Amino acid sequence: MRKIIITLDGYSSCGKSTLARQLARELNYVFIDSGAMYRAITLYFLRAHIDCADTEKVIKALSEIALSFEYNPVTGQSDMYLNDENVESLIREMVVSEHVSEVAALKEVREFGVTQQQLMGKKKGIVMDGRDIGTTVFPDAELKIFVTADPAVRVERRFKELFEKNPSITIEEVKRNLEMRDYMDSNREFSPLRQAPDAVILDNSNLTREEQLQVALAWAKERINA
Ligand code: DC
């Protein structure tokens, strides 16, 4: 059966990664969470106190970063590694969420991310989620899905997820962070979040995980058999 590239783009916390992971499992494809890559770069920048305005330092820092995904047999999912350190949990913390949009907007960071993501898709058979995957990373992807959900639903979902790990987090904090990231991700100069003209929209505000999977799977099978 022919292998295709499936891209999922959309605003923060609209369930892209969950759907992308499920789709990849069903199709026996590789799932890549491109946001995890920008989060890992941000973690490195925070630890090394890199000033985003200092292009020379940014370039040097990027030359010191190696990113990889490794399968975790306990969770059955791939974890993000930054220079051989498992940072899967650290990159989900609020401090990273607060800085990731600033780091991800840098031209050098985008070139770094996009080049690696394109290499990962060379053999096809990949599901990648992010903000610019259907527009910049894989403009020729066979299936592009633009995922949306009501802002209130997104805040609630993200809050539940974060509250489990950090009960001191407030819903206002989560809402502010999502609004800030959506604004910055959509208004940056390089690779802004955009719906590709040939993307299909999936609004999952009122869909269960299983329902959204079935919708996306039907689209995928249609394209695979085209
Ligand atoms: O998918 P996520 O929320 O974990 O992504 C974290 C941030 O990374 C997001 O706010 C913007 C950035 N990002 C990006 O600029 N381009 C991508 N392809 C994926 C994520």
mmCIF file of C-alpha atoms and ligand atoms in Angstrom:
data_model
loop_
_atom_site.group_PDB
_atom_site.id
_atom_site.type_symbol
_atom_site.label_atom_id
_atom_site.label_comp_id
_atom_site.label_asym_id
_atom_site.label_seq_id
_atom_site.Cartn_x
_atom_site.Cartn_y
_atom_site.Cartn_z
ATOM 1 C CA MET A 1 0.000 0.000 0.000
ATOM 2 C CA ARG A 2 1.382 3.428 -0.858
ATOM 3 C CA LYS A 3 2.566 5.586 2.028
ATOM 4 C CA ILE A 4 1.560 9.211 2.353
ATOM 5 C CA ILE A 5 2.396 12.245 4.491
ATOM 6 C CA ILE A 6 -0.318 13.477 6.853
ATOM 7 C CA THR A 7 -0.030 16.923 8.449
ATOM 8 C CA LEU A 8 -2.073 18.297 11.344
ATOM 9 C CA ASP A 9 -1.889 22.009 12.103
ATOM 10 C CA GLY A 10 -3.871 24.238 14.410
ATOM 11 C CA TYR A 11 -3.918 26.409 17.517
ATOM 12 C CA SER A 12 -2.468 25.359 20.863
ATOM 13 C CA SER A 13 -4.202 22.560 22.767
ATOM 14 C CA CYS A 14 -6.800 21.608 20.208
ATOM 15 C CA GLY A 15 -5.899 17.925 20.407
ATOM 16 C CA LYS A 16 -3.578 17.718 17.404
ATOM 17 C CA SER A 17 -0.972 15.495 19.030
ATOM 18 C CA THR A 18 -3.525 13.069 20.437
ATOM 19 C CA LEU A 19 -5.143 12.658 17.048
ATOM 20 C CA ALA A 20 -1.816 12.465 15.217
ATOM 21 C CA ARG A 21 -0.595 9.751 17.592
ATOM 22 C CA GLN A 22 -3.801 7.714 17.191
ATOM 23 C CA LEU A 23 -3.715 8.051 13.414
ATOM 24 C CA ALA A 24 -0.081 6.950 13.249
ATOM 25 C CA ARG A 25 -0.845 3.920 15.414
ATOM 26 C CA GLU A 26 -3.798 2.880 13.229
ATOM 27 C CA LEU A 27 -1.837 3.265 10.000
ATOM 28 C CA ASN A 28 1.464 1.956 11.360
ATOM 29 C CA TYR A 29 3.067 5.318 10.521
ATOM 30 C CA VAL A 30 5.688 7.345 12.395
ATOM 31 C CA PHE A 31 4.274 10.129 14.580
ATOM 32 C CA ILE A 32 6.308 13.310 15.019
ATOM 33 C CA ASP A 33 5.321 15.998 17.522
ATOM 34 C CA SER A 34 7.090 19.017 15.992
ATOM 35 C CA GLY A 35 6.072 21.196 18.954
ATOM 36 C CA ALA A 36 8.176 18.958 21.209
ATOM 37 C CA MET A 37 11.216 19.875 19.110
ATOM 38 C CA TYR A 38 10.632 23.627 19.592
ATOM 39 C CA ARG A 39 9.989 23.001 23.287
ATOM 40 C CA ALA A 40 13.295 21.112 23.638
ATOM 41 C CA ILE A 41 15.186 23.933 21.895
ATOM 42 C CA THR A 42 13.505 26.383 24.278
ATOM 43 C CA LEU A 43 14.549 24.320 27.288
ATOM 44 C CA TYR A 44 18.157 24.415 26.068
ATOM 45 C CA PHE A 45 17.966 28.210 25.542
ATOM 46 C CA LEU A 46 16.517 28.732 29.031
ATOM 47 C CA ARG A 47 19.186 26.618 30.696
ATOM 48 C CA ALA A 48 21.986 28.332 28.744
ATOM 49 C CA HIS A 49 20.416 31.808 29.245
ATOM 50 C CA ILE A 50 20.391 32.498 25.514
ATOM 51 C CA ASP A 51 19.121 35.946 24.614
ATOM 52 C CA CYS A 52 16.855 35.569 21.560
ATOM 53 C CA ALA A 53 18.036 38.952 20.258
ATOM 54 C CA ASP A 54 21.645 37.736 20.113
ATOM 55 C CA THR A 55 21.746 35.958 16.737
ATOM 56 C CA GLU A 56 25.343 34.783 17.127
ATOM 57 C CA LYS A 57 24.546 33.072 20.426
ATOM 58 C CA VAL A 58 21.382 31.578 18.950
ATOM 59 C CA ILE A 59 23.342 30.069 16.039
ATOM 60 C CA LYS A 60 26.016 28.706 18.369
ATOM 61 C CA ALA A 61 23.409 27.224 20.715
ATOM 62 C CA LEU A 62 21.637 25.498 17.816
ATOM 63 C CA SER A 63 24.952 23.946 16.744
ATOM 64 C CA GLU A 64 25.153 22.339 20.198
ATOM 65 C CA ILE A 65 21.682 20.820 20.055
ATOM 66 C CA ALA A 66 20.869 17.289 18.888
ATOM 67 C CA LEU A 67 17.209 16.294 18.937
ATOM 68 C CA SER A 68 15.823 12.793 18.666
ATOM 69 C CA PHE A 69 12.721 10.787 19.486
ATOM 70 C CA GLU A 70 13.068 7.459 21.265
ATOM 71 C CA TYR A 71 10.430 4.849 21.916
ATOM 72 C CA ASN A 72 9.455 4.460 25.568
ATOM 73 C CA PRO A 73 8.261 0.872 26.173
ATOM 74 C CA VAL A 74 6.521 1.891 29.429
ATOM 75 C CA THR A 75 4.217 4.471 27.849
ATOM 76 C CA GLY A 76 4.240 2.989 24.359
ATOM 77 C CA GLN A 77 5.025 6.486 23.037
ATOM 78 C CA SER A 78 8.079 8.314 21.724
ATOM 79 C CA ASP A 79 9.893 10.607 24.139
ATOM 80 C CA MET A 80 11.788 13.760 23.175
ATOM 81 C CA TYR A 81 15.549 13.619 23.772
ATOM 82 C CA LEU A 82 17.757 16.696 23.952
ATOM 83 C CA ASN A 83 21.425 15.741 23.617
ATOM 84 C CA ASP A 84 20.722 12.251 24.966
ATOM 85 C CA GLU A 85 18.648 13.454 27.913
ATOM 86 C CA ASN A 86 14.992 12.458 28.128
ATOM 87 C CA VAL A 87 13.215 15.830 28.422
ATOM 88 C CA GLU A 88 9.681 14.645 27.605
ATOM 89 C CA SER A 89 8.272 15.726 30.947
ATOM 90 C CA LEU A 90 10.375 18.891 31.443
ATOM 91 C CA ILE A 91 9.355 20.392 28.094
ATOM 92 C CA ARG A 92 5.667 20.323 29.094
ATOM 93 C CA GLU A 93 6.241 22.630 32.072
ATOM 94 C CA MET A 94 4.738 26.122 32.115
ATOM 95 C CA VAL A 95 8.116 27.874 32.052
ATOM 96 C CA VAL A 96 8.806 26.307 28.645
ATOM 97 C CA SER A 97 5.277 27.118 27.388
ATOM 98 C CA GLU A 98 5.851 30.733 28.386
ATOM 99 C CA HIS A 99 8.979 31.100 26.239
ATOM 100 C CA VAL A 100 8.497 28.662 23.360
ATOM 101 C CA SER A 101 6.664 31.036 21.016
ATOM 102 C CA GLU A 102 9.437 33.622 21.256
ATOM 103 C CA VAL A 103 12.104 31.009 20.504
ATOM 104 C CA ALA A 104 10.050 29.320 17.755
ATOM 105 C CA ALA A 105 9.636 32.658 15.970
ATOM 106 C CA LEU A 106 13.384 33.052 15.317
ATOM 107 C CA LYS A 107 14.443 32.593 11.703
ATOM 108 C CA GLU A 108 17.430 30.400 12.626
ATOM 109 C CA VAL A 109 15.309 28.200 14.876
ATOM 110 C CA ARG A 110 12.712 27.721 12.151
ATOM 111 C CA GLU A 111 15.341 26.735 9.598
ATOM 112 C CA PHE A 112 16.810 24.271 12.104
ATOM 113 C CA GLY A 113 13.394 22.733 12.879
ATOM 114 C CA VAL A 114 12.037 22.629 9.338
ATOM 115 C CA THR A 115 15.196 21.000 7.897
ATOM 116 C CA GLN A 116 15.098 18.187 10.441
ATOM 117 C CA GLN A 117 11.352 17.681 10.026
ATOM 118 C CA GLN A 118 11.659 17.439 6.242
ATOM 119 C CA LEU A 119 14.358 14.773 6.612
ATOM 120 C CA MET A 120 12.073 12.755 8.891
ATOM 121 C CA GLY A 121 9.408 12.716 6.184
ATOM 122 C CA LYS A 122 11.668 11.568 3.344
ATOM 123 C CA LYS A 123 10.349 8.019 3.343
ATOM 124 C CA LYS A 124 6.727 9.172 3.860
ATOM 125 C CA GLY A 125 4.516 7.061 6.162
ATOM 126 C CA ILE A 126 4.531 9.915 8.659
ATOM 127 C CA VAL A 127 1.981 11.903 10.673
ATOM 128 C CA MET A 128 3.358 15.237 11.898
ATOM 129 C CA ASP A 129 1.542 17.854 13.938
ATOM 130 C CA GLY A 130 2.447 21.504 14.484
ATOM 131 C CA ARG A 131 1.667 24.962 13.150
ATOM 132 C CA ASP A 132 3.364 25.176 9.732
ATOM 133 C CA ILE A 133 3.566 21.540 8.705
ATOM 134 C CA GLY A 134 1.059 21.683 5.840
ATOM 135 C CA THR A 135 2.236 25.093 4.655
ATOM 136 C CA THR A 136 6.035 25.144 5.046
ATOM 137 C CA VAL A 137 7.391 21.730 6.053
ATOM 138 C CA PHE A 138 5.355 19.513 3.702
ATOM 139 C CA PRO A 139 3.475 21.762 1.261
ATOM 140 C CA ASP A 140 2.941 18.705 -0.994
ATOM 141 C CA ALA A 141 1.528 16.423 1.725
ATOM 142 C CA GLU A 142 -1.253 14.151 0.492
ATOM 143 C CA LEU A 143 -3.512 14.871 3.489
ATOM 144 C CA LYS A 144 -3.528 18.142 5.426
ATOM 145 C CA ILE A 145 -5.842 18.498 8.395
ATOM 146 C CA PHE A 146 -6.463 21.816 10.142
ATOM 147 C CA VAL A 147 -7.705 21.006 13.634
ATOM 148 C CA THR A 148 -9.860 23.492 15.529
ATOM 149 C CA ALA A 149 -11.846 23.562 18.773
ATOM 150 C CA ASP A 150 -13.680 26.245 20.764
ATOM 151 C CA PRO A 151 -11.208 28.341 22.788
ATOM 152 C CA ALA A 152 -13.064 27.531 26.036
ATOM 153 C CA VAL A 153 -12.842 23.799 25.307
ATOM 154 C CA ARG A 154 -9.124 24.108 24.599
ATOM 155 C CA VAL A 155 -8.446 25.968 27.858
ATOM 156 C CA GLU A 156 -10.405 23.372 29.832
ATOM 157 C CA ARG A 157 -8.533 20.457 28.218
ATOM 158 C CA ARG A 158 -5.124 22.011 28.773
ATOM 159 C CA PHE A 159 -5.981 22.975 32.356
ATOM 160 C CA LYS A 160 -6.999 19.384 33.203
ATOM 161 C CA GLU A 161 -3.770 18.065 31.707
ATOM 162 C CA LEU A 162 -1.539 20.515 33.609
ATOM 163 C CA PHE A 163 -3.494 20.366 36.881
ATOM 164 C CA GLU A 164 -2.704 16.648 37.226
ATOM 165 C CA LYS A 165 0.996 17.473 37.421
ATOM 166 C CA ASN A 166 0.755 20.859 39.117
ATOM 167 C CA PRO A 167 -2.341 21.480 41.291
ATOM 168 C CA SER A 168 -1.330 25.085 41.953
ATOM 169 C CA ILE A 169 -1.927 26.082 38.339
ATOM 170 C CA THR A 170 -4.931 28.341 37.669
ATOM 171 C CA ILE A 171 -7.313 28.349 34.735
ATOM 172 C CA GLU A 172 -6.513 32.068 34.116
ATOM 173 C CA GLU A 173 -2.816 31.243 33.790
ATOM 174 C CA VAL A 174 -3.565 28.538 31.223
ATOM 175 C CA LYS A 175 -5.956 30.804 29.296
ATOM 176 C CA ARG A 176 -3.400 33.634 29.179
ATOM 177 C CA ASN A 177 -0.688 31.301 27.942
ATOM 178 C CA LEU A 178 -2.846 29.817 25.171
ATOM 179 C CA GLU A 179 -3.975 33.263 23.988
ATOM 180 C CA MET A 180 -0.419 34.560 24.011
ATOM 181 C CA ARG A 181 0.953 31.577 22.071
ATOM 182 C CA ASP A 182 -1.886 31.598 19.529
ATOM 183 C CA TYR A 183 -1.268 35.294 18.903
ATOM 184 C CA MET A 184 2.511 34.970 18.598
ATOM 185 C CA ASP A 185 2.382 31.777 16.527
ATOM 186 C CA SER A 186 -0.095 33.336 14.066
ATOM 187 C CA ASN A 187 1.596 36.715 13.758
ATOM 188 C CA ARG A 188 5.282 35.854 13.449
ATOM 189 C CA GLU A 189 7.196 36.680 10.281
ATOM 190 C CA PHE A 190 8.574 33.219 9.463
ATOM 191 C CA SER A 191 6.297 30.184 9.081
ATOM 192 C CA PRO A 192 3.259 31.603 10.877
ATOM 193 C CA LEU A 193 0.369 29.346 11.831
ATOM 194 C CA ARG A 194 -1.894 29.270 8.779
ATOM 195 C CA GLN A 195 -4.479 26.940 7.393
ATOM 196 C CA ALA A 196 -3.147 25.579 4.086
ATOM 197 C CA PRO A 197 -5.598 26.347 1.239
ATOM 198 C CA ASP A 198 -5.937 22.621 0.513
ATOM 199 C CA ALA A 199 -6.393 21.550 4.153
ATOM 200 C CA VAL A 200 -9.581 19.935 5.441
ATOM 201 C CA ILE A 201 -10.974 21.364 8.679
ATOM 202 C CA LEU A 202 -11.721 19.158 11.640
ATOM 203 C CA ASP A 203 -13.565 20.896 14.483
ATOM 204 C CA ASN A 204 -13.431 18.539 17.428
ATOM 205 C CA SER A 205 -15.219 20.722 20.027
ATOM 206 C CA ASN A 206 -18.049 18.215 20.245
ATOM 207 C CA LEU A 207 -16.320 15.036 19.136
ATOM 208 C CA THR A 208 -14.935 12.236 21.278
ATOM 209 C CA ARG A 209 -11.403 11.057 20.580
ATOM 210 C CA GLU A 210 -12.795 7.972 18.853
ATOM 211 C CA GLU A 211 -15.134 10.028 16.675
ATOM 212 C CA GLN A 212 -12.416 12.396 15.499
ATOM 213 C CA LEU A 213 -10.134 9.450 14.798
ATOM 214 C CA GLN A 214 -12.760 7.834 12.586
ATOM 215 C CA VAL A 215 -13.239 11.063 10.591
ATOM 216 C CA ALA A 216 -9.492 11.479 10.052
ATOM 217 C CA LEU A 217 -8.955 7.787 9.282
ATOM 218 C CA ALA A 218 -11.601 7.900 6.557
ATOM 219 C CA TRP A 219 -9.821 10.859 4.959
ATOM 220 C CA ALA A 220 -6.470 9.109 5.234
ATOM 221 C CA LYS A 221 -7.711 5.874 3.636
ATOM 222 C CA GLU A 222 -9.313 7.840 0.823
ATOM 223 C CA ARG A 223 -5.946 9.516 0.061
ATOM 224 C CA ILE A 224 -3.909 6.345 0.465
ATOM 225 C CA ASN A 225 -6.143 4.528 -2.028
ATOM 226 C CA ALA A 226 -6.382 7.468 -4.455
HETATM 227 O O1 DC B 1 2.295 21.845 19.788
HETATM 228 P P1 DC B 1 2.828 22.552 21.046
HETATM 229 O O2 DC B 1 1.779 23.384 21.738
HETATM 230 O O3 DC B 1 3.539 21.634 21.963
HETATM 231 O O4 DC B 1 3.920 23.566 20.472
HETATM 232 C C1 DC B 1 4.652 24.407 21.311
HETATM 233 C C2 DC B 1 5.013 25.689 20.595
HETATM 234 O O5 DC B 1 5.954 25.405 19.551
HETATM 235 C C3 DC B 1 3.874 26.436 19.934
HETATM 236 O O6 DC B 1 3.289 27.410 20.788
HETATM 237 C C4 DC B 1 4.519 27.088 18.739
HETATM 238 C C5 DC B 1 5.716 26.243 18.435
HETATM 239 N N1 DC B 1 5.551 25.426 17.245
HETATM 240 C C6 DC B 1 5.864 26.019 16.043
HETATM 241 O O7 DC B 1 6.190 27.191 15.997
HETATM 242 N N2 DC B 1 5.828 25.290 14.903
HETATM 243 C C7 DC B 1 5.460 24.001 14.928
HETATM 244 N N3 DC B 1 5.459 23.300 13.796
HETATM 245 C C8 DC B 1 5.100 23.388 16.152
HETATM 246 C C9 DC B 1 5.137 24.148 17.290
#
